Amino acid sequence: MKSFILSIDQGTTSSRAVIFDKNAKIVAMAQQEFKQVYPRPGWVEHSPQDIMGSVMAVVAEAIVRAELTADDIAAIGITNQRETTLVWDRKTGKPVCNAIVWQCRRTAALCEELKASHAETIYEKTGLIPDAYFSATKIKWILDNVPNARARAEKGELLFGTVDTYLMWQLSKGRIFATDYTNAARTMLFNIHTLEWDKDLLKLFDIPASMLPGVKPSGHYFGDTDKSVFGAPVKICGAVGDQQAALFGQLCTEAGDVKNTYGTGCFLLMNTGYKPVKSKNGLITTLGACVDGKPPYVLEGSVFVGGAVVQWLRDGLQLISSADESEKCALSVEDSGGVYVVPAFTGLGAPYWDSSARGILTGITRGTSRGHIVRAALESIAYQVSDIVQSMQKDAGIKINRLAVDGGASRNNFLLQFQADILDSEVFRPEVVETTALGAAYLAGLCAGVWKEIKGRGGKLFSPDLDEGKRAQLLDGWHKAVQRALIK
Ligand code: ADP
């Protein structure tokens, strides 16, 4: 009986395969890291062979661990690092160069020029603020710098894809050439209003339309894997960018649903329903996942230094010996004693946007202890998340329903309780924190008919428990501290 779903999570540093049974329980998992290639300062690449090799290895391992064969898999859902760019030969499948990773800054200067001349047009069409992260300037770079690439592209010999597209193309031996709305929306070439590749932008970036994949909803029957790949053909029924996968995995399918991933940085996404929202606070407008039909719009913002502030406490200041110890240490004091940490180590993003801002520690007295500083550092994560949620609420004119959370630092109960207090909203941490893989599995399973609907899952709910006056006072202190960190 085909009732298992295979989720392939192709991330920035590792590839993972997770197999779910029909109760959406994990039955097996495998993970493999692969090499990061740094050819020059600020440049980041992945070998396409490493991406493919690691995916094949983890899928094989997970299937063996689950004691299944490809015949038992009802559908595959793919989720992937977003924006990372591949260009390959339509006939041979051979990439013309390494994948250019989203983090790569090689096109930063071009993006600065674009910001000055075309920021508004690009924002109007794509919802994005021009940046080297997005695929468009990476494709242009490849066409302009790899010998013969432009001539070959103009003859229709080359194809472009984000990682989802490349995987589907490889797994189907060239029969599937497609992507989904969530990945297309991060290329800076896709019009999020017409849901089509934008002719003006293709002209601006000098990219032939023949290189581009067809764009489908995230939950969609894309086609089958080639029989030779896993021993039997398997349906591919989902492709979705990693953050949108997490949003779907957190069941944030209604307007006002928000998720935050507390990793090294924090990634916040808010479902805003079917009307695009324009941000006044420098948030990105993008597309969310759906099973066939029209995708919802999503507001996205990120915190540069999230869990990384805890690493700094551990490795830089050596105030704690493990990340987990931060919780106990924070709870050893009643409050932060008026201390604020603003971890603007690399500047501040939304809603302040000051790249020259630097970190500060304020409010220190003779009574300040290690506990106060550790507590203030954890609180800084929650304050930054709160600033973004407030911006989203203002931009969308919607009050959030609750904040669904995942990521490494969401283990910290103190942090989540403080988050609920400062947001005055419930914070929900599901039991299964593999929300990215789960989101891709949900999309594939719904599309393949393994599930008719997805039910809410168990988890821990943190309810706000702070009086209004105290909350206002704490937030006021935070905003004053931020003002001191700003330079511009
Ligand atoms: P990423 O995917 O960005 O590598 P993870 O989701 O694995 O991040 O989370 C790792 C981050 O979470 C690290 O920055 C670490 O400091 C932080 N972290 C892990 N455990 C805790 C904890 N108990 N309390 C606070 N932060 C934590």
Coordinates of C-alpha atoms and ligand atoms in Angstrom, one line a residue:
M1 CA 0.0 0.0 0.0
K2 CA 1.5 3.3 -1.1
S3 CA 1.0 5.4 2.0
F4 CA 4.4 6.9 2.9
I5 CA 5.5 10.4 2.0
L6 CA 9.2 11.1 1.3
S7 CA 10.3 14.6 2.0
I8 CA 13.6 15.8 0.5
D9 CA 14.9 18.8 2.3
Q10 CA 17.9 20.2 0.3
G11 CA 19.3 22.9 2.6
T12 CA 22.3 25.2 2.5
T13 CA 24.7 23.0 4.5
S14 CA 23.1 19.6 4.3
S15 CA 20.6 17.5 2.5
R16 CA 18.0 15.5 4.5
A17 CA 15.4 12.9 3.7
V18 CA 12.5 12.3 6.0
I19 CA 9.9 9.6 5.6
F20 CA 6.4 10.2 7.1
D21 CA 3.7 7.6 7.5
K22 CA 0.0 8.2 6.9
N23 CA -0.3 9.6 10.4
A24 CA 2.3 12.2 9.5
K25 CA 4.7 10.5 12.0
I26 CA 8.4 10.4 11.1
V27 CA 9.4 6.8 10.4
A28 CA 13.0 7.4 9.2
M29 CA 15.4 10.2 8.6
A30 CA 18.9 10.6 7.1
Q31 CA 21.1 13.6 6.7
Q32 CA 24.4 14.4 5.0
E33 CA 26.4 17.6 5.0
F34 CA 28.2 18.6 1.9
K35 CA 31.1 20.9 0.9
Q36 CA 30.7 24.7 0.9
V37 CA 32.9 26.2 -1.9
Y38 CA 34.4 29.6 -1.2
P39 CA 36.4 30.6 -4.4
R40 CA 36.9 34.2 -3.2
P41 CA 36.0 36.3 -0.2
G42 CA 32.2 36.8 -0.2
W43 CA 31.6 34.1 -2.9
V44 CA 29.7 30.9 -2.0
E45 CA 29.1 28.0 -4.4
H46 CA 27.9 24.4 -4.2
S47 CA 28.9 21.6 -6.6
P48 CA 25.8 20.4 -8.3
Q49 CA 27.2 16.8 -8.1
D50 CA 27.5 17.2 -4.3
I51 CA 23.9 18.4 -4.1
M52 CA 22.6 15.5 -6.2
G53 CA 25.0 13.0 -4.6
S54 CA 23.9 13.9 -1.1
V55 CA 20.2 13.8 -2.0
M56 CA 20.5 10.4 -3.5
A57 CA 22.5 9.1 -0.5
V58 CA 20.1 10.4 2.1
V59 CA 17.0 9.1 0.2
A60 CA 18.5 5.6 -0.1
E61 CA 19.5 5.6 3.6
A62 CA 16.1 6.8 4.8
I63 CA 14.3 4.2 2.6
V64 CA 16.5 1.4 4.0
R65 CA 16.1 2.6 7.6
A66 CA 12.3 2.6 7.2
E67 CA 12.5 -0.9 5.7
L68 CA 10.6 0.3 2.6
T69 CA 11.1 0.2 -1.2
A70 CA 10.3 3.0 -3.7
D71 CA 7.0 1.2 -4.3
D72 CA 5.8 2.1 -0.8
I73 CA 6.2 5.8 -1.4
A74 CA 3.0 7.5 -2.4
A75 CA 4.6 10.9 -3.2
I76 CA 7.7 13.0 -2.9
G77 CA 7.7 16.6 -1.6
I78 CA 10.8 18.6 -2.2
T79 CA 11.8 21.6 -0.1
N80 CA 15.0 23.6 -0.8
Q81 CA 17.3 26.4 0.0
R82 CA 15.8 29.3 -1.9
E83 CA 17.4 31.5 -4.6
T84 CA 20.5 29.3 -5.2
T85 CA 21.0 29.3 -8.9
L86 CA 21.9 26.6 -11.4
V87 CA 22.3 26.7 -15.2
W88 CA 22.7 23.5 -17.2
D89 CA 22.6 22.1 -20.7
R90 CA 19.2 21.1 -21.9
K91 CA 20.5 18.0 -23.8
T92 CA 23.3 16.6 -21.5
G93 CA 22.1 17.9 -18.1
K94 CA 25.6 19.1 -17.5
P95 CA 25.8 22.3 -15.3
V96 CA 27.9 25.1 -16.9
C97 CA 29.4 26.0 -13.5
N98 CA 28.9 25.5 -9.8
A99 CA 25.6 26.5 -8.2
I100 CA 25.8 30.1 -7.0
V101 CA 24.5 30.0 -3.4
W102 CA 22.0 32.6 -2.1
Q103 CA 24.6 33.9 0.3
C104 CA 27.1 34.7 -2.5
R105 CA 27.8 38.5 -2.7
R106 CA 29.4 38.5 -6.2
T107 CA 26.7 40.6 -7.7
A108 CA 26.4 43.0 -4.8
A109 CA 27.7 46.0 -6.8
L110 CA 25.2 45.4 -9.6
C111 CA 22.4 45.3 -7.1
E112 CA 23.5 48.6 -5.6
E113 CA 23.2 50.1 -9.1
L114 CA 19.8 48.5 -9.5
K115 CA 18.7 49.8 -6.2
A116 CA 19.4 53.3 -7.3
S117 CA 17.7 53.0 -10.7
H118 CA 15.0 50.3 -10.5
A119 CA 14.2 49.6 -6.9
E120 CA 10.6 50.8 -7.3
T121 CA 9.8 48.8 -10.5
I122 CA 11.4 45.7 -9.0
Y123 CA 9.4 46.1 -5.8
E124 CA 6.2 46.7 -7.6
K125 CA 6.5 43.6 -9.8
T126 CA 8.3 41.1 -7.5
G127 CA 7.7 42.3 -3.9
L128 CA 11.5 42.2 -3.4
I129 CA 14.1 44.8 -2.5
P130 CA 17.0 44.4 -5.0
D131 CA 19.7 42.2 -3.4
A132 CA 22.4 39.8 -4.5
Y133 CA 20.5 37.0 -2.6
F134 CA 17.9 36.7 -5.4
S135 CA 18.6 34.6 -8.5
A136 CA 18.3 37.2 -11.3
T137 CA 21.7 38.8 -11.0
K138 CA 23.3 35.4 -10.4
I139 CA 21.9 34.1 -13.8
K140 CA 23.1 37.3 -15.5
W141 CA 26.5 36.8 -13.9
I142 CA 26.7 33.2 -15.3
L143 CA 25.6 34.3 -18.8
D144 CA 28.1 37.2 -18.8
N145 CA 31.1 35.3 -17.3
V146 CA 31.0 31.6 -18.2
P147 CA 32.6 31.2 -21.7
N148 CA 29.9 30.8 -24.4
A149 CA 27.1 30.7 -21.9
R150 CA 25.2 33.7 -23.4
A151 CA 25.4 32.4 -27.0
R152 CA 24.3 28.9 -25.9
A153 CA 21.4 30.4 -23.8
E154 CA 20.3 32.5 -26.8
K155 CA 20.2 29.3 -28.9
G156 CA 17.9 27.7 -26.3
E157 CA 20.5 25.2 -25.2
L158 CA 20.7 26.2 -21.5
L159 CA 18.2 25.9 -18.7
F160 CA 18.0 27.8 -15.4
G161 CA 16.6 26.4 -12.2
T162 CA 16.6 26.9 -8.4
V163 CA 17.5 23.7 -6.5
D164 CA 13.9 22.3 -6.7
T165 CA 13.9 22.6 -10.5
Y166 CA 17.3 21.0 -10.8
L167 CA 16.4 18.1 -8.5
M168 CA 13.1 17.4 -10.4
W169 CA 14.9 17.6 -13.7
Q170 CA 17.6 15.2 -12.6
L171 CA 15.2 12.8 -10.8
S172 CA 12.9 12.6 -13.9
K173 CA 15.9 12.4 -16.3
G174 CA 14.9 15.7 -17.9
R175 CA 11.1 15.1 -18.2
I176 CA 10.1 17.6 -15.5
F177 CA 11.2 21.2 -16.0
A178 CA 9.2 23.2 -13.5
T179 CA 9.3 25.2 -10.3
D180 CA 6.7 26.4 -7.9
Y181 CA 5.4 29.9 -7.0
T182 CA 7.4 30.1 -3.8
N183 CA 10.7 29.5 -5.5
A184 CA 9.9 31.5 -8.6
A185 CA 9.0 34.5 -6.4
R186 CA 12.6 34.6 -5.1
T187 CA 14.2 34.9 -8.5
M188 CA 13.4 38.7 -8.9
L189 CA 12.1 37.8 -12.4
F190 CA 8.6 36.6 -11.4
N191 CA 5.6 39.0 -11.3
I192 CA 3.8 38.1 -8.1
H193 CA 0.6 39.9 -9.3
T194 CA 0.2 38.3 -12.8
L195 CA 1.9 35.0 -11.6
E196 CA 4.1 35.0 -14.7
W197 CA 7.7 35.5 -15.6
D198 CA 8.0 39.3 -16.1
K199 CA 9.0 40.3 -19.7
D200 CA 10.3 43.7 -18.6
L201 CA 12.6 42.1 -15.9
L202 CA 13.8 39.5 -18.3
K203 CA 14.8 42.3 -20.6
L204 CA 16.4 44.3 -17.8
F205 CA 18.5 41.4 -16.7
D206 CA 19.1 40.2 -20.3
I207 CA 17.9 36.6 -19.7
P208 CA 16.3 34.6 -22.5
A209 CA 12.7 33.4 -21.6
S210 CA 13.6 29.9 -23.1
M211 CA 15.8 29.2 -20.0
L212 CA 12.9 29.4 -17.5
P213 CA 10.9 26.6 -16.0
G214 CA 7.1 26.4 -15.9
V215 CA 5.6 27.6 -12.6
K216 CA 3.1 25.6 -10.7
P217 CA 1.5 25.7 -7.2
S218 CA 3.7 24.1 -4.5
G219 CA 1.3 21.1 -4.0
H220 CA 1.0 19.9 -7.6
Y221 CA 1.6 16.7 -9.5
F222 CA 4.8 17.6 -11.3
G223 CA 5.4 14.2 -12.8
D224 CA 7.2 10.9 -11.9
T225 CA 10.8 10.1 -11.1
D226 CA 12.5 8.0 -13.8
K227 CA 12.2 4.3 -13.0
S228 CA 16.0 3.9 -13.0
V229 CA 16.5 6.4 -10.1
F230 CA 14.8 4.7 -7.2
G231 CA 14.0 1.3 -8.9
A232 CA 10.3 2.3 -9.5
P233 CA 8.7 5.6 -10.6
V234 CA 7.6 7.8 -7.8
K235 CA 5.2 10.8 -8.1
I236 CA 6.6 14.2 -7.3
C237 CA 3.7 16.1 -5.7
G238 CA 5.4 19.0 -4.0
A239 CA 8.1 21.6 -4.4
V240 CA 8.4 24.5 -2.1
G241 CA 11.0 27.0 -0.7
D242 CA 12.2 26.1 2.8
Q243 CA 10.7 29.1 4.7
Q244 CA 7.3 28.7 3.0
A245 CA 7.5 24.9 3.7
A246 CA 7.9 25.7 7.4
L247 CA 5.0 28.2 7.2
F248 CA 2.8 25.4 5.7
G249 CA 4.2 22.8 8.1
Q250 CA 3.1 25.1 10.9
L251 CA -0.4 25.1 9.4
C252 CA -0.2 28.9 8.9
T253 CA -2.7 28.8 6.0
E254 CA -5.0 31.6 7.1
A255 CA -4.5 35.4 6.9
G256 CA -2.9 36.5 10.2
D257 CA -1.0 33.2 10.8
V258 CA 2.7 33.8 11.5
K259 CA 5.6 31.6 12.1
N260 CA 9.1 32.3 13.3
T261 CA 12.1 30.1 13.0
Y262 CA 14.6 30.8 15.8
G263 CA 17.9 29.7 14.2
T264 CA 21.2 31.5 13.9
G265 CA 19.0 34.4 12.6
C266 CA 15.3 34.5 12.7
F267 CA 12.9 34.1 9.7
L268 CA 9.4 35.4 10.1
L269 CA 6.7 34.8 7.6
M270 CA 3.1 36.0 7.8
N271 CA 0.3 34.7 5.7
T272 CA -1.7 37.9 4.6
G273 CA -4.3 36.1 2.5
Y274 CA -5.0 36.7 -1.2
K275 CA -4.3 40.4 -1.5
P276 CA -0.6 41.5 -1.7
V277 CA 0.5 43.8 1.1
K278 CA 2.9 46.7 0.4
S279 CA 5.3 47.2 3.2
K280 CA 6.3 50.5 4.6
N281 CA 8.9 48.9 6.8
G282 CA 11.2 47.3 4.3
L283 CA 9.6 43.8 4.6
I284 CA 9.5 41.6 1.5
T285 CA 6.2 40.6 -0.1
T286 CA 6.3 37.1 -1.5
L287 CA 4.1 34.0 -2.3
G288 CA 3.1 31.2 0.0
A289 CA 2.4 27.5 -0.6
C290 CA -1.0 26.0 -1.6
V291 CA -2.2 22.8 -3.1
D292 CA -3.1 23.7 -6.7
G293 CA -5.1 26.9 -7.1
K294 CA -3.8 30.4 -6.3
P295 CA -1.1 31.0 -3.8
P296 CA -1.5 33.3 -0.8
Y297 CA 0.6 36.3 -0.3
V298 CA 3.2 36.4 2.5
L299 CA 5.1 39.1 4.3
E300 CA 8.7 38.2 5.2
G301 CA 11.2 39.7 7.5
S302 CA 14.3 38.5 9.2
V303 CA 16.4 39.1 12.3
F304 CA 20.1 39.0 11.5
V305 CA 21.3 37.9 14.9
G306 CA 18.9 35.6 16.7
G307 CA 20.3 32.4 18.3
A308 CA 23.7 33.8 17.3
V309 CA 23.6 36.1 20.3
V310 CA 23.6 32.9 22.5
Q311 CA 26.6 31.6 20.7
W312 CA 28.3 35.0 21.4
L313 CA 27.5 34.6 25.1
R314 CA 29.0 31.1 25.0
D315 CA 32.0 31.5 22.8
G316 CA 32.8 35.2 22.8
L317 CA 32.0 36.2 26.4
Q318 CA 32.2 32.7 27.8
L319 CA 29.4 33.5 30.3
I320 CA 27.7 30.1 29.7
S321 CA 29.1 26.8 28.7
S322 CA 26.2 25.6 26.5
A323 CA 23.3 27.3 24.7
D324 CA 20.9 25.3 26.9
E325 CA 22.4 26.8 30.0
S326 CA 21.2 30.2 28.9
E327 CA 17.7 29.4 30.1
K328 CA 18.7 28.5 33.7
C329 CA 21.0 31.4 33.9
A330 CA 18.3 33.9 32.7
L331 CA 15.8 32.4 35.3
S332 CA 18.4 32.9 38.1
V333 CA 17.4 36.6 38.1
E334 CA 14.0 38.1 38.4
D335 CA 14.3 40.5 35.5
S336 CA 17.1 41.9 33.4
G337 CA 17.7 44.7 36.0
G338 CA 17.3 47.4 33.4
V339 CA 20.1 45.9 31.2
Y340 CA 19.5 45.7 27.4
V341 CA 21.6 44.0 24.8
V342 CA 21.1 45.2 21.2
P343 CA 23.0 42.6 19.1
A344 CA 23.4 44.8 16.0
F345 CA 26.7 42.9 15.2
T346 CA 26.2 43.3 11.5
G347 CA 23.8 46.3 11.5
L348 CA 20.0 46.3 12.1
G349 CA 17.4 45.1 9.6
A350 CA 13.6 45.7 9.6
P351 CA 12.2 48.1 10.7
Y352 CA 15.4 50.1 11.4
W353 CA 17.6 49.4 8.3
D354 CA 20.9 50.7 9.5
S355 CA 23.8 48.6 8.2
S356 CA 26.3 50.7 10.2
A357 CA 24.6 50.2 13.5
R358 CA 26.7 48.1 16.0
G359 CA 25.9 46.2 19.1
I360 CA 25.6 47.8 22.5
L361 CA 25.0 46.8 26.2
T362 CA 23.2 49.5 28.2
G363 CA 21.8 50.0 31.7
I364 CA 24.7 48.5 33.5
T365 CA 25.0 49.2 37.3
R366 CA 27.3 47.9 40.0
G367 CA 24.6 45.3 40.7
T368 CA 24.6 43.9 37.2
S369 CA 25.4 40.2 37.1
R370 CA 26.0 37.5 34.6
G371 CA 22.4 36.5 34.9
H372 CA 21.2 39.9 33.9
I373 CA 23.4 40.0 30.8
V374 CA 22.4 36.5 29.7
R375 CA 18.7 37.3 30.3
A376 CA 19.0 40.6 28.4
A377 CA 20.6 38.8 25.5
L378 CA 17.8 36.2 25.3
E379 CA 15.2 39.0 25.6
S380 CA 16.9 40.8 22.7
I381 CA 15.9 38.0 20.4
A382 CA 12.2 38.4 21.5
Y383 CA 12.3 42.2 21.1
Q384 CA 13.7 41.9 17.6
V385 CA 11.0 39.4 16.7
S386 CA 8.4 41.6 18.2
D387 CA 9.6 44.6 16.2
I388 CA 9.0 42.6 13.0
V389 CA 5.7 41.3 14.1
Q390 CA 4.6 44.9 14.9
S391 CA 5.7 46.0 11.4
M392 CA 3.8 43.1 9.8
Q393 CA 0.7 43.9 11.7
K394 CA 0.9 47.6 10.7
D395 CA 1.6 46.8 7.1
A396 CA -1.1 44.2 6.7
G397 CA -3.6 45.9 9.0
I398 CA -4.1 42.4 10.6
K399 CA -3.6 41.4 14.2
I400 CA -1.7 38.1 14.3
N401 CA -3.6 35.0 15.4
R402 CA -0.7 33.5 17.3
L403 CA 3.0 33.0 16.7
A404 CA 4.0 29.4 15.7
V405 CA 7.7 28.7 16.4
D406 CA 10.5 26.3 15.5
G407 CA 14.3 26.3 15.1
G408 CA 17.1 25.5 17.5
A409 CA 16.5 28.4 20.0
S410 CA 12.7 27.6 20.3
R411 CA 13.8 24.9 22.8
N412 CA 14.2 27.7 25.3
N413 CA 11.0 28.0 27.4
F414 CA 12.1 31.2 29.0
L415 CA 12.6 32.8 25.6
L416 CA 9.2 31.7 24.4
Q417 CA 7.4 32.8 27.5
F418 CA 9.0 36.2 27.3
Q419 CA 8.1 36.3 23.6
A420 CA 4.4 35.7 24.4
D421 CA 4.6 38.4 27.1
I422 CA 6.2 41.0 25.0
L423 CA 3.9 40.3 22.0
D424 CA 0.8 39.9 24.1
S425 CA 0.0 36.9 21.9
E426 CA 0.1 33.2 22.3
V427 CA 3.2 31.4 21.1
F428 CA 2.9 27.8 20.0
R429 CA 5.7 25.3 19.7
P430 CA 4.6 22.0 18.0
E431 CA 5.9 18.7 19.1
V432 CA 7.3 17.9 15.7
V433 CA 9.9 20.7 15.1
E434 CA 10.8 19.3 11.7
T435 CA 8.4 21.8 10.2
T436 CA 10.2 22.3 6.9
A437 CA 10.2 18.7 6.0
L438 CA 6.7 18.3 7.3
G439 CA 5.4 21.2 5.2
A440 CA 6.7 19.6 2.0
A441 CA 5.2 16.3 3.1
Y442 CA 1.8 17.9 3.8
L443 CA 1.8 19.5 0.4
A444 CA 2.7 16.2 -1.4
G445 CA 0.4 14.1 0.7
L446 CA -2.6 16.4 0.2
C447 CA -1.9 16.5 -3.5
A448 CA -1.5 12.8 -3.8
G449 CA -4.7 12.1 -1.8
V450 CA -2.9 10.4 1.1
W451 CA -4.6 13.1 3.3
K452 CA -7.9 14.9 2.7
E453 CA -7.1 17.6 5.3
I454 CA -4.4 18.3 7.8
K455 CA -5.3 18.4 11.5
G456 CA -3.6 20.5 14.1
R457 CA -1.0 18.7 16.2
G458 CA 0.0 18.8 19.8
G459 CA 2.6 21.1 21.2
K460 CA 3.2 23.6 24.0
L461 CA 1.3 26.8 24.2
F462 CA 2.8 29.9 25.9
S463 CA 0.2 32.4 27.0
P464 CA 0.9 36.0 27.7
D465 CA 1.1 36.8 31.4
L466 CA 2.4 40.4 31.8
D467 CA 0.4 43.5 32.6
E468 CA 0.1 46.2 30.0
G469 CA 2.1 48.8 32.0
K470 CA 5.1 46.6 32.5
R471 CA 5.1 45.5 28.8
A472 CA 5.0 49.2 27.7
Q473 CA 7.9 50.0 30.0
L474 CA 10.0 47.1 28.8
L475 CA 9.4 48.0 25.2
D476 CA 10.1 51.6 25.8
G477 CA 13.5 50.6 27.3
W478 CA 14.3 48.4 24.3
H479 CA 13.4 51.1 21.8
K480 CA 15.6 53.6 23.7
A481 CA 18.5 51.1 23.6
V482 CA 18.0 50.6 19.9
Q483 CA 18.2 54.4 19.3
R484 CA 21.6 54.4 21.0
A485 CA 22.8 51.6 18.7
L486 CA 21.8 53.4 15.5
I487 CA 24.5 55.4 13.7
K488 CA 22.8 56.9 10.7
Ligands
ADP1 P1 20.5 27.2 11.9 O1 19.5 26.3 11.2 O2 20.4 28.6 11.6 O3 21.9 26.6 11.9 P2 19.3 26.0 14.4 O4 17.8 26.0 14.1 O5 20.1 24.7 14.4 O6 20.0 27.1 13.5 O7 19.5 26.7 15.8 C1 20.8 27.0 16.3 C2 20.8 28.3 17.1 O8 20.0 28.1 18.2 C3 22.2 28.6 17.6 O9 22.4 30.0 17.3 C4 22.1 28.4 19.1 O10 22.9 29.4 19.8 C5 20.6 28.6 19.4 N1 20.2 27.7 20.5 C6 20.2 26.4 20.6 N2 19.7 25.9 21.8 C7 19.4 27.0 22.4 C8 18.7 27.3 23.7 N3 18.4 26.2 24.5 N4 18.5 28.5 24.1 C9 18.8 29.6 23.2 N5 19.4 29.4 22.0 C10 19.6 28.2 21.6

